[in-house]
Tab-separated table of C-alpha atoms and ligand atoms in Angstrom:
chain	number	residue	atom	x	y	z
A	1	UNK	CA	-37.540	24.650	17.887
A	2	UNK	CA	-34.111	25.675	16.260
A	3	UNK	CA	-32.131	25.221	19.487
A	4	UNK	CA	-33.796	21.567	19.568
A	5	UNK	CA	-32.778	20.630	16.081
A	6	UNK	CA	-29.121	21.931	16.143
A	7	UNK	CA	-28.921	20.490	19.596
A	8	UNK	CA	-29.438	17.264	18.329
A	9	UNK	CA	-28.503	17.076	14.074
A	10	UNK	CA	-24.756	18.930	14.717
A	11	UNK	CA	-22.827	16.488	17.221
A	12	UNK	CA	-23.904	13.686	14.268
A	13	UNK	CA	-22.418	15.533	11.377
A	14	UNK	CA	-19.212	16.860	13.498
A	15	UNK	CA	-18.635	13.705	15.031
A	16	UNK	CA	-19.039	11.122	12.393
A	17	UNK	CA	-16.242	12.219	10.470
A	18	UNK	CA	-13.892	12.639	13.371
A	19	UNK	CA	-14.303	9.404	14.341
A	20	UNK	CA	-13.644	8.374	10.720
A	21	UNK	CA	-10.534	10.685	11.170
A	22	UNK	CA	-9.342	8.539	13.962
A	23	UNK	CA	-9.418	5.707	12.844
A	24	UNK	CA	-8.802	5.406	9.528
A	25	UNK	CA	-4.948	4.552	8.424
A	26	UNK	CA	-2.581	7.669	8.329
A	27	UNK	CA	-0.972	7.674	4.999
A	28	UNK	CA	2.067	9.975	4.497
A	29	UNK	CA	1.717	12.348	1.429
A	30	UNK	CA	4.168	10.626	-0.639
A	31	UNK	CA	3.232	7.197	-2.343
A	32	UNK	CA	5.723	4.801	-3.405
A	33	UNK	CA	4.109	3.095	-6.206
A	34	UNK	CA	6.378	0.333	-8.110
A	35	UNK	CA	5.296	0.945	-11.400
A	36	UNK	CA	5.864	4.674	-11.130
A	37	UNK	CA	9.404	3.998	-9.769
A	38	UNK	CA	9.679	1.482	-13.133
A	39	UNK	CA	8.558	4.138	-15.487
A	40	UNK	CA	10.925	6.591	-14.129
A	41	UNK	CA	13.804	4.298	-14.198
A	42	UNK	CA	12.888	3.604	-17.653
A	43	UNK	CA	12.696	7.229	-19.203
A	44	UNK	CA	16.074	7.493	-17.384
A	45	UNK	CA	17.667	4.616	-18.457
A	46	UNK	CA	16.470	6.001	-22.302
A	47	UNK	CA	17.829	9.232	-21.771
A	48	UNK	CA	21.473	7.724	-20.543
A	49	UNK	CA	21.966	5.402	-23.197
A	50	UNK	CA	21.435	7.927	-25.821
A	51	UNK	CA	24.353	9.575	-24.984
A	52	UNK	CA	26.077	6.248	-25.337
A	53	UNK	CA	26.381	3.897	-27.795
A	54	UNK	CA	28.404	1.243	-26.838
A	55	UNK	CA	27.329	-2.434	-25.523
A	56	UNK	CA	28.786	-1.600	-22.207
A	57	UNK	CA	27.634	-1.371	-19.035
A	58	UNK	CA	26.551	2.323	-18.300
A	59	UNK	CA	25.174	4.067	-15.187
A	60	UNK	CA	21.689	6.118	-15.241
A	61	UNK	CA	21.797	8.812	-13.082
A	62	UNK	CA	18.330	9.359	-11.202
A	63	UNK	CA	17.042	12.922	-9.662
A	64	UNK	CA	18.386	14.149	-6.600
A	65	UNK	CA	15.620	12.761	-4.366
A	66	UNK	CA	16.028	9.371	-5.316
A	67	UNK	CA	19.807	9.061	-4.314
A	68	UNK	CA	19.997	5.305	-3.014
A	69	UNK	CA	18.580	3.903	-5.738
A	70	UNK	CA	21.642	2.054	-8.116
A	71	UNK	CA	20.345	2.003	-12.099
A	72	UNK	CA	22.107	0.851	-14.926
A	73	UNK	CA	22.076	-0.416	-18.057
A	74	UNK	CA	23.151	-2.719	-20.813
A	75	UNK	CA	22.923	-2.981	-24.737
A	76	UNK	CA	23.269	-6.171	-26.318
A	77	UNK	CA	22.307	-7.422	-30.107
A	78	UNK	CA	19.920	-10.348	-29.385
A	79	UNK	CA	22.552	-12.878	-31.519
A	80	UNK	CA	25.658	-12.180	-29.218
A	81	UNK	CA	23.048	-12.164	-25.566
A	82	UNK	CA	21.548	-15.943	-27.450
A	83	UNK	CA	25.930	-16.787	-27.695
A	84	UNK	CA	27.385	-15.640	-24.164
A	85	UNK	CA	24.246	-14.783	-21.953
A	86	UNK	CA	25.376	-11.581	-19.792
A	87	UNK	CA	27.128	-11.379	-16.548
A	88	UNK	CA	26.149	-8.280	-14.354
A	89	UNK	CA	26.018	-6.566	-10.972
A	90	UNK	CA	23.918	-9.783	-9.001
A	91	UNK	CA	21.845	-11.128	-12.421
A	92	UNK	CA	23.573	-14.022	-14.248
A	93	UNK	CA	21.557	-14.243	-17.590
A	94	UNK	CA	22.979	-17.328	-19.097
A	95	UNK	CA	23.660	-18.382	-22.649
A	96	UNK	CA	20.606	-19.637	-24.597
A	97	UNK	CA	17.982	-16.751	-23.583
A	98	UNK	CA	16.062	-15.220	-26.637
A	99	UNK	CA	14.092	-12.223	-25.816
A	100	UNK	CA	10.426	-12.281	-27.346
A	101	UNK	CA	9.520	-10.813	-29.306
A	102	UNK	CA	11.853	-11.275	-31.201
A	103	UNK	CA	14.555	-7.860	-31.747
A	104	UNK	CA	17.537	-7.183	-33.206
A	105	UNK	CA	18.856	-5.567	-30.202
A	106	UNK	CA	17.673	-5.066	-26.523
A	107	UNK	CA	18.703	-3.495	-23.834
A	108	UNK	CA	18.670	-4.522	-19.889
A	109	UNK	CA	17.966	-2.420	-17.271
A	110	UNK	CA	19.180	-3.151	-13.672
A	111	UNK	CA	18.171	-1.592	-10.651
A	112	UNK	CA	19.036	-2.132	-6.866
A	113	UNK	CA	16.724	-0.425	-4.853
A	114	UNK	CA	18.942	0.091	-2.182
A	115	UNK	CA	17.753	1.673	0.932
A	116	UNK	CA	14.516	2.366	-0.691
A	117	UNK	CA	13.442	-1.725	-1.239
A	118	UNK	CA	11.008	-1.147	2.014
A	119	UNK	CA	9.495	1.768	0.990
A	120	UNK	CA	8.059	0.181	-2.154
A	121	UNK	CA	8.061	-3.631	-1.403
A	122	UNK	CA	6.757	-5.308	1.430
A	123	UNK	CA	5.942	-8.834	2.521
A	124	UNK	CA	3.265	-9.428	5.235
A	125	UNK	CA	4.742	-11.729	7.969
A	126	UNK	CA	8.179	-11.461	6.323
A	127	UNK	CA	10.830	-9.104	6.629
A	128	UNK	CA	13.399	-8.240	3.548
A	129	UNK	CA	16.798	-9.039	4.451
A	130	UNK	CA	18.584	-8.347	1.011
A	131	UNK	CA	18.071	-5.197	-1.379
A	132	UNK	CA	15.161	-5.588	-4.040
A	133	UNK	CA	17.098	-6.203	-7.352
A	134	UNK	CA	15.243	-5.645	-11.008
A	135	UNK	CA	15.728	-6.395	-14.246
A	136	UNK	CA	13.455	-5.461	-17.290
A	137	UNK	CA	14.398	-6.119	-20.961
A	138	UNK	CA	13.357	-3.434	-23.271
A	139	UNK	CA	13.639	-3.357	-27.648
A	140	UNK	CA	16.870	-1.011	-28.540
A	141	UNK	CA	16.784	-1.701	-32.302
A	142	UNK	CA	16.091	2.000	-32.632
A	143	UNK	CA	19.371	3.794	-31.217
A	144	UNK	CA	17.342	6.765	-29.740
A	145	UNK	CA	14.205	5.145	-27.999
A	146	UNK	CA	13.468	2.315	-25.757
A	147	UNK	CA	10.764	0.352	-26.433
A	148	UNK	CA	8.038	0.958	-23.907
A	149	UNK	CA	6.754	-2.582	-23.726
A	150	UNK	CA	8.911	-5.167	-21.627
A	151	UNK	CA	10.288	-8.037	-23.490
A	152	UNK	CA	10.046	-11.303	-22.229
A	153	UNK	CA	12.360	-14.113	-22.177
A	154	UNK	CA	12.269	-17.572	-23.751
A	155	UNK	CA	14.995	-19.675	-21.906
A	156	UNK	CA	16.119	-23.117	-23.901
A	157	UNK	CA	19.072	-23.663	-21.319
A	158	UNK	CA	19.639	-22.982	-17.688
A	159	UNK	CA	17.514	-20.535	-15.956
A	160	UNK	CA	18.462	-17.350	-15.064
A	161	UNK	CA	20.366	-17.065	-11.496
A	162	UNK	CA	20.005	-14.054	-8.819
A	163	UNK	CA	22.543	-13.844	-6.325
A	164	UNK	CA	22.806	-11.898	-2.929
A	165	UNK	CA	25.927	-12.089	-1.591
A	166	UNK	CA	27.782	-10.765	1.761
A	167	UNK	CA	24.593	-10.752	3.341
A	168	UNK	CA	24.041	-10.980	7.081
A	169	UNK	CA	21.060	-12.269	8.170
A	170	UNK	CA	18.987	-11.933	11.338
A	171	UNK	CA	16.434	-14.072	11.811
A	172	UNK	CA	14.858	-18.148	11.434
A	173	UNK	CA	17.720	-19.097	8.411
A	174	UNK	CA	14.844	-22.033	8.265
A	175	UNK	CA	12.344	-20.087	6.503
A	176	UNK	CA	14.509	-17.809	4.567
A	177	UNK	CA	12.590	-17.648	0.661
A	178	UNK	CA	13.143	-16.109	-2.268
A	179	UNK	CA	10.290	-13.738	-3.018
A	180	UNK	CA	9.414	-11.721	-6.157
A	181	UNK	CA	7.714	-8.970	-6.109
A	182	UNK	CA	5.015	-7.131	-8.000
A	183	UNK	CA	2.971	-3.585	-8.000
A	184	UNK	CA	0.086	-3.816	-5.941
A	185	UNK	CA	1.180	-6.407	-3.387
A	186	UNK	CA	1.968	-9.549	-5.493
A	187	UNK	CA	4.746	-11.893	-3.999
A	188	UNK	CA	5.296	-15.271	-4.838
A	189	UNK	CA	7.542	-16.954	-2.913
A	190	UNK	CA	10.412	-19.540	-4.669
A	191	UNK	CA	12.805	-21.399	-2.297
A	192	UNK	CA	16.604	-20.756	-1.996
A	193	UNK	CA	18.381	-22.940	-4.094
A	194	UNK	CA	22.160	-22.383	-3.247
A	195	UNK	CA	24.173	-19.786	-0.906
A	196	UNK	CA	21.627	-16.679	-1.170
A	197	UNK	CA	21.132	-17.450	-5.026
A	198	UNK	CA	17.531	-17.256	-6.464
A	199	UNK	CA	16.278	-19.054	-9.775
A	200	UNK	CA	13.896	-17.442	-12.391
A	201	UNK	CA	12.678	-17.904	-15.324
A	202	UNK	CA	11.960	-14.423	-16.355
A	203	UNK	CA	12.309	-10.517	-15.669
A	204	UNK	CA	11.038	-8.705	-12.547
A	205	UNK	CA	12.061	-7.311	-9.275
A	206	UNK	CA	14.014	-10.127	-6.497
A	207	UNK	CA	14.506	-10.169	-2.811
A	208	UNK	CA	15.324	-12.097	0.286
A	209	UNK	CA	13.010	-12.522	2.828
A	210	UNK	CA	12.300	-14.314	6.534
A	211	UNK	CA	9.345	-14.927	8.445
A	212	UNK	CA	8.846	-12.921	11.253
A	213	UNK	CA	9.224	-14.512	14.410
A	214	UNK	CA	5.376	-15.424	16.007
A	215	UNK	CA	6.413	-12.913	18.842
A	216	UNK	CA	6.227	-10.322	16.497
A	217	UNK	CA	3.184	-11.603	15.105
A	218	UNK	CA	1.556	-11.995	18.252
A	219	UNK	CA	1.800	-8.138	19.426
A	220	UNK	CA	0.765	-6.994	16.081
A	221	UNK	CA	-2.271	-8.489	16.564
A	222	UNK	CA	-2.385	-7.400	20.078
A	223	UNK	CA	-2.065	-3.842	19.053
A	224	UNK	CA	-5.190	-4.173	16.966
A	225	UNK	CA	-6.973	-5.404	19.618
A	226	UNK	CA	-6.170	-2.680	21.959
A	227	UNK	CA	-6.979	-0.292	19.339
A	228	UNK	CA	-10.154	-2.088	18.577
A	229	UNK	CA	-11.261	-2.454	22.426
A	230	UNK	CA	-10.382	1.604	22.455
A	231	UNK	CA	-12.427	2.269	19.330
A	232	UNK	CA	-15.630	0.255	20.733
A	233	UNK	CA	-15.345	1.865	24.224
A	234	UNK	CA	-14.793	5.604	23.145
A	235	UNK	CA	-17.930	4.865	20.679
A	236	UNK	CA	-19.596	2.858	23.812
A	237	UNK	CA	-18.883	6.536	26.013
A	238	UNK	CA	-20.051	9.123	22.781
A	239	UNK	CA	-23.256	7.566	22.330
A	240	UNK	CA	-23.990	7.484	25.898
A	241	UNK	CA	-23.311	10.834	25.914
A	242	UNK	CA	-25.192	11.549	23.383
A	243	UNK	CA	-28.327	9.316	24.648
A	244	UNK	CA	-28.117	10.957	27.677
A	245	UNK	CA	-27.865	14.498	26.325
A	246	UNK	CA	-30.707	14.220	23.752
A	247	UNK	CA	-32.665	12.403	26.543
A	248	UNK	CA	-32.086	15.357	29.091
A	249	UNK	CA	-33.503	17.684	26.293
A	250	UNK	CA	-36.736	15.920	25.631
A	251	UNK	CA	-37.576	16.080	29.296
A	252	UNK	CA	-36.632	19.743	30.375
A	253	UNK	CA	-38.807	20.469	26.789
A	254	UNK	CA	-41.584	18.071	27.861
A	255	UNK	CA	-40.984	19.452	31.581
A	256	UNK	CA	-41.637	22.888	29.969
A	257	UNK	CA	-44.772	21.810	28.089
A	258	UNK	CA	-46.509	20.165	30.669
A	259	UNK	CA	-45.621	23.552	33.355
A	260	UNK	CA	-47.085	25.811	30.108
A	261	UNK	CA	-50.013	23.149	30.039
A	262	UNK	CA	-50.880	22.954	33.389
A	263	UNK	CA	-50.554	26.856	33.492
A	264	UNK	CA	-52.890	27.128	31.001
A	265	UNK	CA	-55.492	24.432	32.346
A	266	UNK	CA	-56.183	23.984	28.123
A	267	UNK	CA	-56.578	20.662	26.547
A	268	UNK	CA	-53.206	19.390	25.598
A	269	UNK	CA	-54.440	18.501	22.324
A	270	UNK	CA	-55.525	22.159	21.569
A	271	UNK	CA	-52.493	23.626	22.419
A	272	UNK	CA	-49.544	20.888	20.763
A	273	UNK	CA	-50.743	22.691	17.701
A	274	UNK	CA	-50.949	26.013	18.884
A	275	UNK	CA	-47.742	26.207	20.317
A	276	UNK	CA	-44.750	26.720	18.711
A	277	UNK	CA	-42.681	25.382	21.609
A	278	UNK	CA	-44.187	22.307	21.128
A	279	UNK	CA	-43.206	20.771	17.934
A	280	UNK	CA	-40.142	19.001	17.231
A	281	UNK	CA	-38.562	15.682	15.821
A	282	UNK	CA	-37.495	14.291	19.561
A	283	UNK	CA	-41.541	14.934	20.953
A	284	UNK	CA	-43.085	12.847	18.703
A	285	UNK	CA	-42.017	10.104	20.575
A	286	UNK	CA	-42.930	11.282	23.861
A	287	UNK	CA	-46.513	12.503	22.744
A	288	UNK	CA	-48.525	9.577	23.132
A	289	UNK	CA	-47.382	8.815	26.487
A	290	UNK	CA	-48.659	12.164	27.518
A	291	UNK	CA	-52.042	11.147	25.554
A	292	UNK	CA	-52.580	7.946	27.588
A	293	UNK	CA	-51.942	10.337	30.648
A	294	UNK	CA	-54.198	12.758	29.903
A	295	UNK	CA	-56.591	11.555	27.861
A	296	UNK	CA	-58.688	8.535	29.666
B	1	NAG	C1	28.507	2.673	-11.532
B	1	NAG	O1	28.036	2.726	-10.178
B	1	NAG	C2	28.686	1.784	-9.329
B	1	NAG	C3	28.039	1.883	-7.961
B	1	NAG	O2	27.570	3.142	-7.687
B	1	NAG	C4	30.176	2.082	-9.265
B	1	NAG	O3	30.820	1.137	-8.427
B	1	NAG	C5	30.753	1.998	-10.675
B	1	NAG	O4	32.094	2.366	-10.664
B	1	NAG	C6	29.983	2.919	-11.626
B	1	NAG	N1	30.438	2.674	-12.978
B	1	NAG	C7	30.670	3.631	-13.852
B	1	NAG	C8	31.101	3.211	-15.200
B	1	NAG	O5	30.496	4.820	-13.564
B	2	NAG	C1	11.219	13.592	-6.262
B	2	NAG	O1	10.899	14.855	-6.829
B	2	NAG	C2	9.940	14.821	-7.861
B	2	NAG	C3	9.763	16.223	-8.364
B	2	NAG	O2	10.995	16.792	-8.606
B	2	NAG	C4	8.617	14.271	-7.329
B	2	NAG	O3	7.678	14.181	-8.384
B	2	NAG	C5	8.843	12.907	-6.719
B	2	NAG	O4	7.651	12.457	-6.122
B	2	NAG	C6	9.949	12.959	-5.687
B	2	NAG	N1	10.169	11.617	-5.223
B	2	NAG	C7	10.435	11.293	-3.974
B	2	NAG	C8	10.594	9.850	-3.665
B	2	NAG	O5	10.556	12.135	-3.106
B	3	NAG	C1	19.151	6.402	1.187
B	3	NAG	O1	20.486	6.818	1.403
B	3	NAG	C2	20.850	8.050	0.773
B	3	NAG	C3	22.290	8.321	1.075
B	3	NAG	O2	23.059	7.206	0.830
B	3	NAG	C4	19.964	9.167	1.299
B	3	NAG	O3	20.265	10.374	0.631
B	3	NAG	C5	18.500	8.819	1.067
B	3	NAG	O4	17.672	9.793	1.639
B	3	NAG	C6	18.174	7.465	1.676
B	3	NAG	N1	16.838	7.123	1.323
B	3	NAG	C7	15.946	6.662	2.197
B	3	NAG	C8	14.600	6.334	1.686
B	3	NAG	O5	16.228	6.509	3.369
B	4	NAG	C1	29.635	-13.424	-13.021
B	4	NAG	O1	30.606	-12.454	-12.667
B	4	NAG	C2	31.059	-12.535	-11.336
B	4	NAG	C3	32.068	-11.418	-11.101
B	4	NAG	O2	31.786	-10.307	-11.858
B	4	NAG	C4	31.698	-13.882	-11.078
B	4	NAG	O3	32.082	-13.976	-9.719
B	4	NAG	C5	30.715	-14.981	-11.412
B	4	NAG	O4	31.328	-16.237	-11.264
B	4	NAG	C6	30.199	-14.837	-12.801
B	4	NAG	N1	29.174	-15.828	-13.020
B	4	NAG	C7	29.185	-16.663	-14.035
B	4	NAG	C8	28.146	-17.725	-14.020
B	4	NAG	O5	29.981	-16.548	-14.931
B	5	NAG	C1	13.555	5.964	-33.466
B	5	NAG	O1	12.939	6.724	-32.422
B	5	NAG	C2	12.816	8.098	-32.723
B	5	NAG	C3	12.310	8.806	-31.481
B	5	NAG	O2	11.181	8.206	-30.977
B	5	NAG	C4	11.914	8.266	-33.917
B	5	NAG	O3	11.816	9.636	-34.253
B	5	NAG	C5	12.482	7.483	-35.117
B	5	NAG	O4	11.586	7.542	-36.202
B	5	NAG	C6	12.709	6.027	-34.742
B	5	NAG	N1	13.401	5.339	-35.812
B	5	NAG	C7	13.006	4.162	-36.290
B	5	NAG	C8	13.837	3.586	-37.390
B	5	NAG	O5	12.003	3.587	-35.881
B	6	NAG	C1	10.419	-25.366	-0.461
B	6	NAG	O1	10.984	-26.124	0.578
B	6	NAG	C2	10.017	-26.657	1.479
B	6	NAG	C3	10.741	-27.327	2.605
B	6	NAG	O2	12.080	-27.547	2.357
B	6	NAG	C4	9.111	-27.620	0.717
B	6	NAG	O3	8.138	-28.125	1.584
B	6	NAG	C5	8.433	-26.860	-0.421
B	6	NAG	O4	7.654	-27.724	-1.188
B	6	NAG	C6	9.464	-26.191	-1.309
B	6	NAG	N1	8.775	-25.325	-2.254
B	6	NAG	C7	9.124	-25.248	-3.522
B	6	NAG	C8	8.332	-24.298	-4.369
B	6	NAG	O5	10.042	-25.891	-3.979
């Protein structure tokens, strides 16, 4: 009876979650999650500026592990960034911008993701072609904190401009877009408006991007085909396998019973219960076959 049941309950529980093993998505053990990047860079950027007071310009250094990844930052009094807008690295913030709400101070902190941009921003169909590029506006009325909460921006003038230059691109110029990007997959797509220069209206993190060609498009769904068609036909093989296995069981055991039956020259009835070979899950669909048989 034991051998019966472990002959037929184990394979289930061992192979159930292999398969599951197979074919779920391998994920490596690192996650690149945007808004854990954006906290980081903003307990950085906090830390740099306050060991500098100034309205300049000032690099934040990042850990060691993150070396790729450009970060700086920039203090301005809300009256003077209202006057002259700001100029810097690819952003061009122009005058008539107020931050809400309102502060008497802010600062702006840039980042360039660098050779990183693909690791935390992607764009199905589309490949990047340019860096992702980030601003975020943050209250720095108090000299030694940051606000936590981005600011937003009311703009009375001209919008804000992104530009990309010196890039090379590979790829259908045609369907070139401006995308921003979000945490948790959100892209919205904005179209070019000058050589590689984007338009916004507000904060957030800016890239380049251009359809794939269908090619590509085409063997990508290929590959899940194959990989489907592989997935149906090794499950097609196991439970044939298994069918046949559990089926070979049932009839040496029912091969076994009749011989101890017949051997016997008892009423099958009698014995089912008296045996202890008898019993089992898998008979009790074989039993009333043998019933008909016997029993007229
Ligand atoms: C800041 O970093 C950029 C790029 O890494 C570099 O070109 C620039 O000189 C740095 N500026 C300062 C003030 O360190
Ligand atoms: C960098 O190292 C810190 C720990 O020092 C770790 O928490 C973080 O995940 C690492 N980041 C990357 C991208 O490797
Ligand atoms: C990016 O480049 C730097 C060197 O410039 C390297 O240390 C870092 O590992 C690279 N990052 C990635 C994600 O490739
Ligand atoms: C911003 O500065 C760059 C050089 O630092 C300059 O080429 C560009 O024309 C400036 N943009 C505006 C709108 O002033
Ligand atoms: C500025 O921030 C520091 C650190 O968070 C805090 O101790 C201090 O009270 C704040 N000052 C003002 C005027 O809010
Ligand atoms: C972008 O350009 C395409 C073609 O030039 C046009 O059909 C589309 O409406 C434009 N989209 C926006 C948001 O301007």
């Amino acid at each position: 009876m034991g051998r019966n049941r472990s002959g037929h309950i184990i394979p289930t529980y061992v192979i159930f979650p292999l398969l599951l093993l197979l074919f779920s998505p391998v994920h490596g053990l690192t996650s690149y999650d945007p808004e854990s990047l954006d906290a980081l860079i903003h307990k950085h950027a906090m830390k740099a500026q306050a060991k500098k007071r100034s309205g300049t310009s000032l690099n934040v250094s990042l850990p060691a592990n993150f070396s790729g990844i450009e970060v700086s930052v920039v203090r301005l009094r809300s009256g003077h960034f209202w006057e002259r807008g700001v100029n810097f690295s690819s952003f061009y913030i122009p005058p008539r911008v107020l931050p809400f709400p309102f502060v008497k101070r802010l600062s702006i902190v840039y980042q360039n993701l660098g050779n990183w941009s693909t690791r935390y921003y992607k764009v199905p169909d589309y490949s990047l072609v340019a860096p992702v590029v980030g601003f975020v506006a943050y209250d720095a009325s108090n000299l030694s904190a940051l606000g936590n909460e981005a600011l937003r921006f009311s703009i009375r003038g001209d919008p804000i401009l992104i530009s990309f230059p010196n890039l090379e691109i590979k790829g259908k110029l045609e369907t070139l877009k401006c995308v921003k990007l979000g945490p948790d997959g959100f892209v919205q797509f904005r179209n070019i408006t000058k050589e590689n220069t984007c338009i916004t209206q507000g904060d957030g993190h800016f890239s380049l991007a251009v359809q794939n060609p269908e090619v590509e498009k085409n063997i990508r769904v290929w590959k899940w085909y194959v990989v489907g068609f592989g997935a149906g036909f090794f499950a097609l093989i196991l439970s044939g396998v298994i069918g046949y296995t559990t089926f070979k069981l049932v009839r040496s055991k029912k091969l076994r019973g009749m011989e101890a039956e017949s051997e016997n020259g008892v009423a099958l009835h009698a014995t089912s219960v008296g045996r202890s070979k008898m019993p089992s899950a898998s008979m009790v669909r074989t039993q009333p076959t043998l019933e008909q048989d016997y029993v007229p």
